[in-house]
Short mmCIF file of C-alpha atoms in Angstrom, two decimals:
data_model
loop_
_atom_site.label_atom_id
_atom_site.label_comp_id
_atom_site.label_asym_id
_atom_site.label_seq_id
_atom_site.Cartn_x
_atom_site.Cartn_y
_atom_site.Cartn_z
CA MET A 260 -53.77 -53.49 -44.33
CA ASP A 261 -51.65 -55.43 -41.85
CA ILE A 262 -48.52 -53.72 -43.20
CA LEU A 263 -50.07 -50.29 -42.66
CA LYS A 264 -51.02 -51.17 -39.08
CA TRP A 265 -47.49 -52.43 -38.42
CA THR A 266 -45.96 -49.26 -39.88
CA HIS A 267 -48.26 -47.05 -37.81
CA THR A 268 -47.42 -49.04 -34.69
CA ILE A 269 -43.67 -48.68 -35.24
CA TYR A 270 -43.42 -45.03 -36.30
CA ARG A 271 -45.98 -43.40 -34.05
CA PRO A 272 -43.79 -43.66 -30.91
CA ALA A 273 -40.79 -42.49 -32.94
CA ALA A 274 -42.73 -39.48 -34.13
CA LEU A 275 -43.74 -38.66 -30.59
CA LEU A 276 -40.13 -39.03 -29.43
CA LEU A 277 -38.92 -36.75 -32.22
CA SER A 278 -41.56 -34.18 -31.36
CA LEU A 279 -40.56 -34.20 -27.70
CA THR A 280 -36.86 -33.87 -28.61
CA LEU A 281 -37.54 -30.86 -30.83
CA SER A 282 -39.65 -29.23 -28.12
CA VAL A 283 -36.92 -29.65 -25.52
CA ALA A 284 -34.27 -28.31 -27.90
CA LEU A 285 -36.35 -25.25 -28.75
CA ALA A 286 -37.06 -24.58 -25.09
CA SER A 287 -33.38 -24.90 -24.21
CA GLY A 288 -32.38 -22.61 -27.02
CA ASN A 289 -34.83 -19.97 -25.88
CA ALA A 290 -33.56 -20.26 -22.31
CA TYR A 291 -29.94 -19.74 -23.38
CA ALA A 292 -30.81 -16.92 -25.73
CA SER A 293 -32.88 -15.03 -23.16
CA GLU A 294 -31.52 -12.65 -20.52
CA TRP A 295 -34.45 -13.44 -18.27
CA ILE A 296 -35.21 -16.29 -15.91
CA ASP A 297 -38.86 -17.25 -15.45
CA GLY A 298 -39.53 -17.36 -11.74
CA ASP A 299 -42.59 -18.52 -9.89
CA ILE A 300 -43.77 -14.98 -9.29
CA ASP A 301 -41.78 -12.40 -11.24
CA GLU A 302 -39.31 -12.33 -14.06
CA ILE A 303 -35.82 -11.54 -12.71
CA PRO A 304 -33.42 -9.72 -15.07
CA LEU A 305 -29.85 -10.95 -15.19
CA ASN A 306 -27.35 -8.07 -14.98
CA LYS A 307 -24.67 -8.13 -17.64
CA PRO A 308 -21.11 -8.02 -16.25
CA ARG A 309 -19.52 -4.59 -16.60
CA ALA A 310 -15.92 -3.72 -17.22
CA ARG A 311 -14.16 -2.25 -14.18
CA ARG A 312 -12.40 0.54 -15.96
CA GLY A 313 -14.15 3.71 -16.99
CA PRO A 314 -13.24 6.45 -19.46
CA ALA A 315 -9.60 7.41 -19.78
CA ALA A 316 -8.25 10.17 -17.58
CA GLN A 317 -7.94 13.61 -19.10
CA VAL A 318 -4.50 14.80 -20.04
CA PRO A 319 -3.25 17.49 -17.65
CA ASP A 320 -3.60 20.91 -19.18
CA GLU A 321 -1.66 23.81 -17.70
CA SER A 322 -4.40 26.22 -18.79
CA TYR A 323 -7.05 24.40 -16.78
CA ALA A 324 -7.63 27.26 -14.36
CA ASP A 325 -8.07 30.11 -16.83
CA ASP A 326 -11.86 29.83 -16.88
CA ARG A 327 -12.43 28.99 -13.23
CA SER A 328 -15.09 31.24 -11.80
CA MET A 329 -13.87 31.44 -8.23
CA GLN A 330 -10.29 30.79 -7.15
CA PRO A 331 -9.60 30.72 -3.38
CA ALA A 332 -7.54 33.92 -3.52
CA ARG A 333 -10.12 35.65 -5.71
CA MET A 334 -12.73 34.71 -3.13
CA ARG A 335 -10.70 36.57 -0.53
CA GLN A 336 -10.46 39.67 -2.72
CA MET A 337 -14.24 39.88 -3.19
CA ARG A 338 -15.06 40.57 0.44
CA GLY A 339 -18.58 41.70 1.20
CA ASN A 340 -19.70 41.74 -2.44
CA LEU A 341 -20.21 38.06 -3.19
CA ASN A 342 -23.67 36.89 -4.10
CA GLN A 343 -24.78 34.20 -1.73
CA SER A 344 -25.16 30.84 -3.41
CA PRO A 345 -25.43 27.34 -1.98
CA TYR A 346 -22.42 25.12 -2.26
CA GLN A 347 -23.28 22.03 -4.24
CA SER A 348 -21.12 19.23 -5.52
CA SER A 349 -20.91 18.73 -9.25
CA ASN A 350 -22.28 15.25 -8.59
CA GLN A 351 -25.20 16.38 -6.44
CA ASN A 352 -27.81 16.63 -9.17
CA SER A 353 -27.19 13.10 -10.34
CA ILE A 354 -27.26 11.91 -6.73
CA GLU A 355 -30.66 13.49 -6.18
CA ARG A 356 -31.94 11.72 -9.29
CA GLY A 357 -30.77 8.43 -7.79
CA GLU A 358 -28.54 7.52 -10.72
CA ARG A 359 -26.17 4.61 -10.17
CA ASN A 360 -23.53 3.19 -12.41
CA SER A 361 -21.32 1.01 -10.18
CA GLY A 362 -18.10 2.70 -11.25
CA GLN A 363 -19.08 3.40 -14.88
CA SER A 364 -19.80 6.87 -16.21
CA SER A 365 -20.69 8.66 -19.38
CA ARG A 366 -18.40 11.39 -20.70
CA ASP A 367 -20.66 14.06 -19.16
CA GLU A 368 -20.56 12.32 -15.79
CA GLU A 369 -16.77 12.05 -15.92
CA ASN A 370 -16.42 15.73 -16.73
CA SER A 371 -18.71 16.42 -13.78
CA ALA A 372 -16.57 14.25 -11.52
CA LEU A 373 -13.45 16.08 -12.64
CA ASP A 374 -15.06 19.51 -12.39
CA LEU A 375 -12.73 22.05 -10.81
CA THR A 376 -15.15 24.93 -10.36
CA PRO A 377 -15.42 25.70 -6.65
CA PRO A 378 -18.54 27.29 -5.12
CA ALA A 379 -19.04 30.91 -4.16
CA PRO A 380 -19.98 31.21 -0.48
CA VAL A 381 -19.99 34.60 1.25
CA LEU A 382 -16.76 35.66 2.97
CA LYS A 383 -16.56 37.95 5.98
CA THR A 384 -13.57 39.47 7.75
CA ASN A 385 -13.03 38.86 11.46
CA SER A 386 -11.85 41.62 13.77
CA ASN A 387 -8.33 40.18 13.73
CA GLY A 388 -8.19 40.26 9.93
CA SER A 389 -8.78 36.55 9.40
CA LEU A 390 -11.55 35.31 7.15
CA ARG A 391 -14.55 33.09 7.68
CA ILE A 392 -17.15 31.68 5.32
CA THR A 393 -20.84 32.32 5.93
CA GLY A 394 -24.07 31.92 4.00
CA GLY A 395 -25.34 29.15 1.80
CA VAL A 396 -24.21 25.62 2.52
CA SER A 397 -20.57 26.51 2.91
CA SER A 398 -17.73 24.62 4.51
CA ALA A 399 -18.02 26.60 7.72
CA THR A 400 -21.79 26.29 8.11
CA MET A 401 -21.64 22.59 7.33
CA ARG A 402 -19.04 22.08 10.06
CA ALA A 403 -20.95 24.33 12.46
CA SER A 404 -23.91 21.98 12.11
CA ALA A 405 -21.77 18.89 12.59
CA GLY A 406 -24.23 17.65 15.17
CA GLN A 407 -26.82 17.41 12.40
CA ARG A 408 -24.45 15.67 10.00
CA PRO A 409 -21.85 13.53 11.75
CA ASN A 410 -19.36 11.26 10.02
CA ARG A 411 -18.63 13.61 7.14
CA GLY A 412 -16.99 11.66 4.36
CA LEU A 413 -18.21 8.39 5.86
CA ASP A 414 -21.96 8.92 5.50
CA ARG A 415 -24.52 8.06 2.85
CA MET A 416 -23.50 10.99 0.67
CA ALA A 417 -19.91 9.76 0.64
CA ALA A 418 -21.10 6.26 -0.28
CA GLN A 419 -22.95 7.71 -3.26
CA PHE A 420 -19.86 9.63 -4.35
CA LEU A 421 -17.83 6.42 -4.21
CA GLN A 422 -20.46 4.51 -6.15
CA GLN A 423 -20.81 7.07 -8.91
CA ALA A 424 -17.15 7.96 -9.37
CA PRO A 425 -15.58 6.57 -12.56
CA TYR A 426 -12.46 4.42 -12.49
CA LEU A 427 -9.62 6.12 -14.32
CA ASP A 428 -7.07 4.32 -16.44
CA GLN A 429 -3.98 3.05 -14.66
CA ALA A 430 -1.76 5.87 -13.41
CA LYS A 431 1.39 6.59 -15.38
CA ILE A 432 4.53 8.03 -13.85
CA ALA A 433 5.07 11.59 -15.02
CA THR A 434 8.07 13.88 -14.82
CA VAL A 435 6.84 16.95 -12.97
CA GLN A 436 9.18 19.91 -12.77
CA PRO A 437 8.93 22.58 -10.04
CA ALA A 438 7.52 24.97 -12.64
CA LEU A 439 4.27 22.98 -12.77
CA PHE A 440 3.90 23.04 -8.98
CA LYS A 441 4.48 26.80 -8.93
CA ALA A 442 2.06 27.34 -11.81
CA TRP A 443 -0.70 25.44 -9.99
CA LEU A 444 -0.07 27.38 -6.79
CA GLU A 445 -0.14 30.75 -8.56
CA ARG A 446 -3.33 29.92 -10.41
CA SER A 447 -5.06 28.61 -7.30
CA HIS A 448 -3.70 31.19 -4.84
CA PRO A 449 -2.41 34.18 -6.85
CA GLY A 450 0.29 36.17 -5.08
CA GLN A 451 -0.10 34.32 -1.78
CA SER A 452 3.30 32.60 -1.83
CA THR A 453 5.04 35.97 -1.39
CA GLN A 454 3.51 36.26 2.09
CA PHE A 455 5.50 33.28 3.39
CA THR A 456 8.68 33.69 5.41
CA LYS A 457 11.07 31.03 6.69
CA ASN A 458 9.19 31.06 10.00
CA THR A 459 5.73 30.53 8.49
CA VAL A 460 6.24 26.80 7.98
CA VAL A 461 8.29 24.62 10.32
CA GLU A 462 9.02 21.08 9.13
CA VAL A 463 10.11 18.36 11.54
CA LYS A 464 12.47 15.99 9.77
CA GLY A 465 11.34 12.38 9.48
CA LYS A 466 12.94 9.15 8.33
CA TRP A 467 10.62 8.34 5.44
CA ASP A 468 8.85 11.44 4.11
CA ASP A 469 10.38 14.72 2.90
CA CYS A 470 7.66 17.36 2.78
CA GLY A 471 10.34 20.00 2.32
CA HIS A 472 11.07 18.70 -1.18
CA ILE A 473 7.53 19.56 -2.31
CA LEU A 474 7.52 22.85 -0.41
CA ARG A 475 10.62 23.81 -2.41
CA ASN A 476 8.85 22.76 -5.61
CA PHE A 477 6.04 25.16 -4.75
CA GLY A 478 8.60 27.87 -4.03
CA LEU A 479 7.56 28.19 -0.37
CA PRO A 480 10.24 29.04 2.21
CA PHE A 481 10.34 26.98 5.41
CA THR A 482 12.51 26.02 8.36
CA LYS A 483 13.50 22.40 8.93
CA ILE A 484 14.34 21.14 12.41
CA THR A 485 15.16 17.75 13.89
CA GLN A 486 12.67 15.94 16.08
CA ASP A 487 14.76 16.46 19.23
CA LYS A 488 14.67 20.25 18.74
CA LEU A 489 10.89 20.62 18.46
CA ALA A 490 10.18 21.15 22.16
CA GLN A 491 12.78 23.96 22.32
CA THR A 492 11.67 25.70 19.10
CA ASN A 493 9.78 29.00 19.33
CA LEU A 494 6.65 28.56 17.19
CA SER A 495 4.99 31.86 18.10
CA ASN A 496 5.64 33.29 14.63
CA SER A 497 4.78 30.09 12.77
CA LYS A 498 1.45 29.13 11.24
CA ILE A 499 2.07 25.61 9.94
CA LEU A 500 3.85 22.71 11.60
CA VAL A 501 4.68 19.70 9.41
CA ILE A 502 5.33 16.31 11.02
CA ASN A 503 6.89 13.90 8.54
CA CYS A 504 6.43 10.15 8.54
CA GLY A 505 9.05 8.53 10.74
CA CYS A 506 9.24 11.15 13.51
CA GLU A 507 9.64 9.76 17.02
CA LEU A 508 8.53 12.58 19.30
CA SER A 509 9.21 12.90 23.01
CA GLU A 510 6.45 13.63 25.51
CA ALA A 511 7.58 17.26 25.63
CA SER A 512 7.39 17.48 21.82
CA ILE A 513 3.90 15.96 21.84
CA GLN A 514 2.80 18.59 24.33
CA CYS A 515 4.36 21.26 22.10
CA VAL A 516 2.36 20.03 19.11
CA ARG A 517 -0.86 20.01 21.13
CA GLN A 518 -0.37 23.54 22.42
CA PHE A 519 0.60 24.84 18.98
CA VAL A 520 -2.67 23.62 17.45
CA SER A 521 -4.84 24.62 20.40
CA LYS A 522 -3.60 28.21 20.05
CA GLY A 523 -4.48 28.43 16.37
CA GLY A 524 -1.68 26.62 14.58
CA TYR A 525 -2.20 24.25 11.66
CA LEU A 526 -0.66 20.78 11.75
CA LEU A 527 0.06 18.71 8.63
CA SER A 528 1.01 15.09 9.38
CA THR A 529 1.77 12.17 7.08
CA ASP A 530 1.61 8.39 7.31
CA TRP A 531 3.22 6.97 10.49
CA ALA A 532 2.71 10.28 12.31
CA LEU A 533 -0.82 8.95 12.80
CA ASP A 534 0.35 6.59 15.53
CA SER A 535 3.45 8.44 16.74
CA CYS A 536 1.91 11.93 16.96
CA LEU A 537 -1.86 12.31 16.41
CA LYS A 538 -2.93 9.48 18.69
CA LYS A 539 -0.84 10.93 21.53
CA ALA A 540 -1.41 14.66 21.00
CA PHE A 541 -5.13 14.41 20.19
CA PRO A 542 -6.43 11.20 21.77
CA GLY A 543 -9.94 10.14 20.89
CA TYR A 544 -10.01 11.58 17.36
CA VAL A 545 -8.28 9.11 15.03
CA GLU A 546 -5.90 6.19 15.38
CA TRP A 547 -4.20 3.40 13.46
CA ASN A 548 -6.52 0.40 13.07
CA GLY A 549 -3.60 -2.03 12.83
CA CYS A 550 -3.83 -2.55 9.06
CA ASP A 551 -1.09 -1.64 6.59
CA THR A 552 -1.17 -0.72 2.91
CA GLU A 553 0.84 -2.13 0.04
CA ASN A 554 3.28 -0.16 -2.08
CA SER A 555 0.84 0.82 -4.81
CA VAL A 556 -1.13 3.54 -6.56
CA VAL A 557 -4.84 3.34 -5.74
CA ASP A 558 -7.92 5.18 -6.90
CA ALA A 559 -8.92 8.30 -4.95
CA VAL A 560 -12.40 9.82 -4.69
CA VAL A 561 -13.27 13.14 -3.04
CA VAL A 562 -16.11 12.25 -0.65
CA ASP A 563 -17.07 15.59 0.89
CA GLN A 564 -17.78 19.19 -0.04
CA ASP A 565 -15.27 21.77 1.13
CA PRO A 566 -14.67 25.09 -0.67
CA ILE A 567 -11.30 25.55 1.05
CA LEU A 568 -9.46 22.24 1.29
CA LEU A 569 -10.91 20.85 -1.95
CA ALA A 570 -10.79 24.02 -4.03
CA GLY A 571 -9.43 23.46 -7.53
CA VAL A 572 -8.97 19.69 -7.25
CA PRO A 573 -10.53 16.95 -9.40
CA HIS A 574 -13.10 14.75 -7.71
CA VAL A 575 -11.47 11.57 -9.04
CA ALA A 576 -7.73 10.87 -9.20
CA HIS A 577 -4.97 8.46 -8.12
CA TRP A 578 -3.10 8.27 -4.80
CA LYS A 579 0.36 6.86 -4.07
CA LEU A 580 0.58 4.64 -0.99
CA GLU A 581 3.78 3.39 0.60
CA ASP A 582 4.62 -0.06 1.85
CA LYS A 583 3.03 -0.39 5.31
CA SER A 584 1.31 2.99 5.39
CA GLN A 585 -0.96 3.08 8.43
CA ILE A 586 -4.70 2.81 7.72
CA VAL A 587 -6.92 5.18 9.70
CA LYS A 588 -9.74 4.47 12.10
CA VAL A 589 -12.02 7.42 12.93
CA ILE A 590 -13.09 7.54 16.57
CA ARG A 591 -14.78 10.94 16.87
CA GLY A 592 -17.00 10.98 13.80
CA LYS A 593 -18.75 14.16 14.89
CA SER A 594 -15.53 16.17 14.61
CA VAL A 595 -13.47 14.40 11.96
CA GLN A 596 -14.01 15.29 8.31
CA VAL A 597 -12.89 12.64 5.81
CA LEU A 598 -11.89 14.30 2.54
CA ALA A 599 -10.85 11.44 0.24
CA ARG A 600 -11.26 7.67 0.18
CA SER A 601 -10.20 4.76 -2.03
CA ARG A 602 -12.25 1.80 -3.23
CA ASP A 603 -9.01 -0.10 -3.86
CA LEU A 604 -7.81 0.56 -0.31
CA MET A 605 -11.08 -0.74 1.13
CA ARG A 606 -9.92 -4.26 0.27
CA GLN A 607 -6.88 -3.85 2.55
CA ASP A 608 -8.80 -2.09 5.32
CA ALA A 609 -10.39 -4.21 8.05
CA ASP A 610 -12.97 -1.45 8.51
CA GLN A 611 -13.56 -1.30 4.72
CA LEU A 612 -13.43 2.51 4.68
CA GLY A 613 -10.26 3.20 2.69
CA ILE A 614 -9.57 6.66 4.15
CA LEU A 615 -6.86 8.67 2.38
CA ALA A 616 -7.13 12.17 3.87
CA LEU A 617 -8.92 13.69 6.86
CA SER A 618 -9.09 16.88 8.87
CA PHE A 619 -10.41 17.97 12.25
CA PRO A 620 -10.42 21.11 14.43
CA PHE A 621 -8.79 21.30 17.83
CA GLY A 622 -8.92 24.37 20.03
CA GLU A 623 -8.36 27.33 17.70
CA GLY A 624 -6.34 25.34 15.16
CA ARG A 625 -6.75 22.47 12.77
CA VAL A 626 -5.13 19.17 11.74
CA LEU A 627 -4.77 17.57 8.30
CA HIS A 628 -3.51 14.00 7.97
CA LEU A 629 -2.52 12.17 4.78
CA VAL A 630 -2.30 8.40 4.46
CA GLY A 631 0.92 8.06 2.51
CA HIS A 632 3.40 10.87 1.91
CA PHE A 633 3.45 14.48 0.73
CA ASP A 634 6.62 13.96 -1.29
CA ASN A 635 6.57 12.41 -4.79
CA ASN A 636 7.88 9.01 -3.63
CA ALA A 637 8.15 7.38 -7.03
CA ASN A 638 10.73 4.82 -5.84
CA LEU A 639 13.03 6.13 -8.56
CA SER A 640 16.45 7.71 -8.32
CA PHE A 641 15.31 11.04 -9.79
CA ASN A 642 12.96 13.04 -7.57
CA THR A 643 11.00 14.78 -10.33
CA ALA A 644 9.04 11.58 -11.04
CA LEU A 645 5.46 11.62 -9.77
CA PRO A 646 3.63 8.26 -9.69
CA ASP A 647 0.11 9.66 -9.27
CA PRO A 648 -0.41 12.86 -11.30
CA ALA A 649 -4.03 13.93 -11.01
CA PRO A 650 -6.17 14.56 -14.10
CA ILE A 651 -6.15 18.16 -15.33
CA ILE A 652 -3.96 19.66 -12.58
CA GLY A 653 -0.88 17.48 -13.21
CA ILE A 654 0.34 17.39 -9.59
CA GLY A 655 -0.86 14.82 -7.05
CA LEU A 656 -4.28 15.14 -5.43
CA ARG A 657 -2.63 14.56 -2.04
CA GLN A 658 -0.23 17.43 -2.76
CA ALA A 659 -3.01 19.78 -3.86
CA ILE A 660 -5.14 19.12 -0.77
CA ALA A 661 -2.17 19.62 1.56
CA THR A 662 -1.20 22.85 -0.18
CA ASN A 663 -4.75 24.20 0.11
CA PHE A 664 -4.48 23.46 3.83
CA ILE A 665 -1.17 25.31 4.07
CA MET A 666 -2.60 28.33 2.27
CA ALA A 667 -5.66 28.28 4.54
CA ALA A 668 -3.33 28.45 7.54
CA LEU A 669 -1.77 31.60 6.14
CA HIS A 670 -5.12 33.39 6.34
CA GLY A 671 -6.73 31.56 9.26
CA ASP A 672 -9.66 30.44 7.13
CA PHE A 673 -10.85 28.03 9.82
CA THR A 674 -10.30 30.32 12.83
CA ALA A 675 -13.95 31.00 13.62
CA GLU A 676 -14.89 27.38 13.12
CA SER A 677 -12.10 25.99 15.27
CA ALA A 678 -12.82 28.42 18.09
CA SER A 679 -16.39 27.12 18.23
CA SER A 680 -15.40 23.46 18.12
CA GLY A 681 -16.03 23.11 21.84
CA GLU A 682 -12.76 21.29 22.49
CA ASN A 683 -10.92 22.22 25.69
CA PRO A 684 -7.23 22.36 24.74
CA GLN A 685 -6.21 22.26 28.41
CA VAL A 686 -7.45 18.71 28.90
CA LYS A 687 -4.54 16.48 29.88
CA TYR A 688 -3.89 13.11 28.31
#
């Protein structure tokens, strides 16, 4: 009996200790195995880490435009007979449903993001033969109501576009021959290139960019002048003025640029022309925020809806930036329309906006500015190399947007809008 009592006395605490050890082990195992943390009030789910990269980019297909329902040039041909329909982004339905994926996307969502089908707003002909868009939620009506929606491309809608857009695989350098540029231009703007003369486009030579190289690839004639000749050049028969990166313009040349745009001309500027030209010719619109980019290829997301400038372009692509490209700060958000932004560039931008392309009206004309260059700029000895070919179209997104702008200048697609912009082109600076 004494032995039994002694045994019970010795082993009872051990049994209790063993029981407690097993309980703690089981509890710890359940805690590690669970994706939930028991809080005092609610259970808080732990989000699983997600891979940064999304589905692979589609391989460019030269037949991409065969089934497009409304090319820009075809829109012009169907004057007065177009059925009115609201312009809506391919992403809009998912945005209205509140779907979020933090950079990830299903195959259907990626196809939606890369959708090239432009909308079908109603076109009308002005008395001078130029065209304007009316009806629905078109580019023109959206800009006309800019007071109701300021900061286009920087607003909540743009933030949703950036959040939903998939990340494409790393860009690969492609050899792009002039034939591909010409094929894209003909499919997007059939027969329009034949309307260009050497006076239609005037390019001002710069130190770092060569827009003329890409204009030649598209088969568009142009006249190239040096920066010291701009103030003496007759631009009365010209529709597009191109200011390359690296131009140092005199005060007389700046005044020439300002007057050209105010009278209905279209200005395409690249990279350092932001500080050397735009800030001086159009003060109070945009300026350099003091930050520079790195020599890299970043992601690019279309962040606005525009049936002219964004016709026939994918909503997600890549964008080549140069070493020390100037990052943009928007001052007049009511007038400036941001077209494309980069989540990668946001990390280098003090304002965390990552603007890649923007446009704004002035007087009767319009301005388009690209962060980076219009030329290929592959840092290789052969100039057919393109570091940022866009999915499906094969040429660069930056090149497609700029070319849409050039073609719009040919027909004055923004004439009515610019004339109603309210800007007094005679204001001195």
